[in-house]
Amino acid sequence: MPAVSKGDGMRGLAVFISDIRNCKSKEAEIKRINKELANIRSKFKGDKALDGYSKKKYVCKLLFIFLLGHDIDFGHMEAVNLLSSNKYTEKQIGYLFISVLVNSNSDLIRLINNAIKNDLGSRNPTFMNLALHCIANVGSREMAEAFASEIPKILVAGDTMDSVKQSAALCLLRLYRTSPDLVSVGEWTSRVVHLLNDQHLGVVTAATSLITALAQKNPDDFKTSVALAVARLSRIVTSASIDLQDYTYYFVAAPWLSVKLLRLLQCYPPPEDAALRSRLTECLETILNKAQEPPKSKKVQHSNAKNAVLFEAIALIIHHDSEPTLLVRACNQLGQFLQHRETNLRYLALESMCTLASSEFSHEAVKTHIETVINALKTERDVSVRQRAVDLLYAMCDRSNAKQIVAEMLTYLETADYSIREEIVLKVAILAEKYAVDYTWYVDTILNLIRIAGDYVSEEVWYRVIQIVINRDDVQGYAAKTVFEALQAPACHENLVKVGGYILGEFGNLIAGDSRSSPLVQFDLLHSKFHLCSVPTRALLLSAYIKFINLFPEVKTTIQEVLRSDSQLRNADVELQQRAVEYLRLSCVATTDVLATVLEEMPPFPERESSILAKLKKKKGSGKLPDMDDTRRNVNGSTENSGDAANSTDTTNKVSSQSFTDVLNLNSTPSGGASLLVDVFSDAASPVPVDMSEEHFCRFVCKNNGVVYENPLLQIGLKSEYRQNLGRMYVFYGNKTSTQFLSFSSSVTSSDVLKTQLNVHPKAVDPVIEGGAQVQQILNIECLSEFSDAPVLSIHFRYGGTLQNIAIKLPVMLNKFFQPTEMTSQDFFQRWKQLGAPQQEVQKIFKAKHPMDTETTKAKILGFGVALLDGVDPNPANFVGAGVIHTKGFQVGCLLRLEPNTQAQMDVGCSGWPEGCGQGDSVLGLCRDLGRWHCRRDGGLNRRQEE
């Protein structure tokens, strides 16, 4: 970088900054800034022959004012003019101003692009670096369209200086991350890969970052990089620190480059070439050996750099999963960190060992550290480390240690942090079921689980224990006896009452021979809990009572008296009242044979995947935990499936658990098989026809996050954010099955008219979604003009050999591009009265679908996108809102007024500002079409009507 002369000190800027710092109050600061802005504006307008130094000084002042939090609406052209200067400092300030203040949609982009092209073609390395930095900082789609084809040429050119190559590689990486569809290395692929052989390690570091990103999407195109990366890594790890003196960090040779090379190698399987594979193994062994050497420095920077390389090497060993010696050595190395005084190292060691536990080579080695992990669970202060310890215990569990691990988890559960209790409950339930040799132990464990953490035992857990008890005759009597004894406690959790009611209703006869658990004693015990339970549990107990009449005729009279009581027949809850009436009538009119037929024992459930696994997968997503695939992998890549816990999304975690737990059909109506429990023995499903789904579309009018589609195979969640005319939508695809989705792809289609009004640019999505896993796709959205239609998201994938086709209507509406606007009462009604033309106003009368709750209505209006103006309307019962719809071409103001009346009718007025005539009708029409407020137009007339 050229040296800055003393004349470039810009004394005026220093004085201005000093004045700002010396201001005693906010008002004084604003006054000084306004004075300076007025001076700069007059200089820019009045002095046409302003020299470069003065422009640079004033642009710097504008930049400083902007960084203080004030808006800057002029000076952009002067900054662009600085780009044509031949002085480094002036050009630098121009690029800095543009990088910070110029919007990607600015009219000046074309001028800026021309200046950048001139600097890129100047072959002046200083100017080329400034231009490349500006492109990377802005990183807009327009920049990518203009320069994505030029930068690779600069990167591979033989006469390009090393510093420019570094900037070009990182600039190209930035553009690839923002607009991957526009960046294509193409014919330059081999030359880009060969940058790994460059003599300058800075170029190699930048090129490695670029190649890693490109290889993740197109691994076949960059597979030649593996040999070069291994060769470069070998030279680094075998060299003395003095050989790479410029790139040695606290006695560690090129740690950043080593980490990047190891990450690049994780994009590929182990090398097939024996010599190359041997060389890579030597590198990894050398890294593990160096970790055992005494530290060369006591400073934390040395240990951090050394451990960064070590953990990345271990990650590569785990990824390859083909060298038993290396896997065991990695496990032993991680075991040393489990008791390290540094919390971060303990956390990382536990996290890495979770993955190691899934390998057949290192699983036994991981198990040797079980006592250390259990001790960490008991003594660790950091809750995140304790959570990783729970994950590791779950991963290392097998039949030999299941009882010990489950017992330790139950003990820890009593004092566990509330945020992870539900996850521990799910893991205990899964392990108890999976490794239960004796199902009496399983029943004891689940009942103990409910006793310790009943509030965190989800419906999936107690549904599953009932399903298992029904399917296994050998445990039914023991389960009935154990539940009966557990219910005798003075305080029982409601989940225990549910389990007890169901099991005793089915198998209470197996323990009725003992006078201590006679039919009447069983009934009295259950009924003593009745008044303490919620409505769904009471409904279940009523079903148990009618089952008792079939099992024990001697208690028929007692149960009929309970069913005949006013508290049942006149219950305020319709469900309980209906059950009491129907069960009472059934017990009176039905013969013994009819009762035995209607109330016969539940048949065994078909063998299905446990719904608890699905629940745990969702919890893993909400906790941002690493993938935990409890599979024992073989060298040839085959797997022996067991439980797993894959990532999902915060969005999917908020969905009602009802969709996962309709196993016993206790609280829901039959749903035609729309259950998450997939019969693992069933044949492949028939092809699913393409059917446009709009089921949840209306719900997104006033919200941006939630589940937009769900079926037994796939769940799609959305998370959106909008700013002015731009939006970004995160689409989460969750595989609800245990089988891979193959050839997964998605595309967004729009009508010809909508394409001129709305741009939607989807990013690529992974073609394979593992069972129970979730992937994310980003959609970038730009509003060009007003629109009323919505784009369609089409999803295609193969499940069980069958092609699945799904189409959903994306909830992108015009009101998403609202920007709330605050107004005073005078301004609001003055503008309201100005908008009297028919094309500027629309008014609707409609009956509210739900009671008019004030807070709910306010939330809906705010969710719609406008600002809620309190105290503006003279009638305090009315709701008033204002906002501006932003499109690329224009902005449209909109006023909204909601007038409730005593008949729960609403009179909605929505007006557009003069520059947007007709747009108010479009906005309200959108609201009407989406059915949030079921408006009805009355022939376009502006009058009231009764409904």
mmCIF file of C-alpha atoms in Angstrom, residues 394 409 413 420-433 446 449 456-462 610-620 653:
data_model
loop_
_atom_site.group_PDB
_atom_site.id
_atom_site.type_symbol
_atom_site.label_atom_id
_atom_site.label_comp_id
_atom_site.label_asym_id
_atom_site.label_seq_id
_atom_site.Cartn_x
_atom_site.Cartn_y
_atom_site.Cartn_z
ATOM 1 C CA TYR A 394 -26.302 -41.554 24.523
ATOM 2 C CA MET A 409 -29.105 -40.058 33.219
ATOM 3 C CA LEU A 413 -32.282 -35.560 35.415
ATOM 4 C CA ILE A 420 -32.449 -29.828 28.317
ATOM 5 C CA ARG A 421 -34.723 -31.934 30.509
ATOM 6 C CA GLU A 422 -37.124 -32.874 27.729
ATOM 7 C CA GLU A 423 -34.236 -33.972 25.517
ATOM 8 C CA ILE A 424 -32.813 -36.158 28.312
ATOM 9 C CA VAL A 425 -36.254 -37.682 28.875
ATOM 10 C CA LEU A 426 -36.496 -38.616 25.189
ATOM 11 C CA LYS A 427 -33.009 -40.135 25.201
ATOM 12 C CA VAL A 428 -33.696 -42.193 28.302
ATOM 13 C CA ALA A 429 -36.952 -43.456 26.770
ATOM 14 C CA ILE A 430 -35.199 -44.407 23.517
ATOM 15 C CA LEU A 431 -32.303 -46.181 25.237
ATOM 16 C CA ALA A 432 -34.601 -48.023 27.633
ATOM 17 C CA GLU A 433 -36.679 -49.343 24.748
ATOM 18 C CA ILE A 446 -40.388 -45.198 32.174
ATOM 19 C CA LEU A 449 -38.934 -41.153 34.365
ATOM 20 C CA TYR A 456 -41.150 -33.028 30.491
ATOM 21 C CA VAL A 457 -42.489 -36.449 29.477
ATOM 22 C CA SER A 458 -44.174 -35.820 26.150
ATOM 23 C CA GLU A 459 -47.127 -37.774 24.833
ATOM 24 C CA GLU A 460 -44.808 -39.726 22.541
ATOM 25 C CA VAL A 461 -43.165 -41.345 25.570
ATOM 26 C CA TRP A 462 -46.258 -42.630 27.371
ATOM 27 C CA SER A 610 -40.834 -45.178 17.349
ATOM 28 C CA SER A 611 -42.317 -41.698 17.319
ATOM 29 C CA ILE A 612 -39.958 -40.802 20.181
ATOM 30 C CA LEU A 613 -37.118 -40.761 17.651
ATOM 31 C CA ALA A 614 -38.932 -38.134 15.614
ATOM 32 C CA LYS A 615 -39.451 -36.040 18.720
ATOM 33 C CA LEU A 616 -35.758 -36.256 19.613
ATOM 34 C CA LYS A 617 -34.776 -35.223 16.087
ATOM 35 C CA LYS A 618 -36.847 -32.088 16.519
ATOM 36 C CA LYS A 619 -35.262 -31.375 19.874
ATOM 37 C CA LYS A 620 -31.806 -31.754 18.348
ATOM 38 C CA ASN A 653 -40.202 -27.633 16.847
#
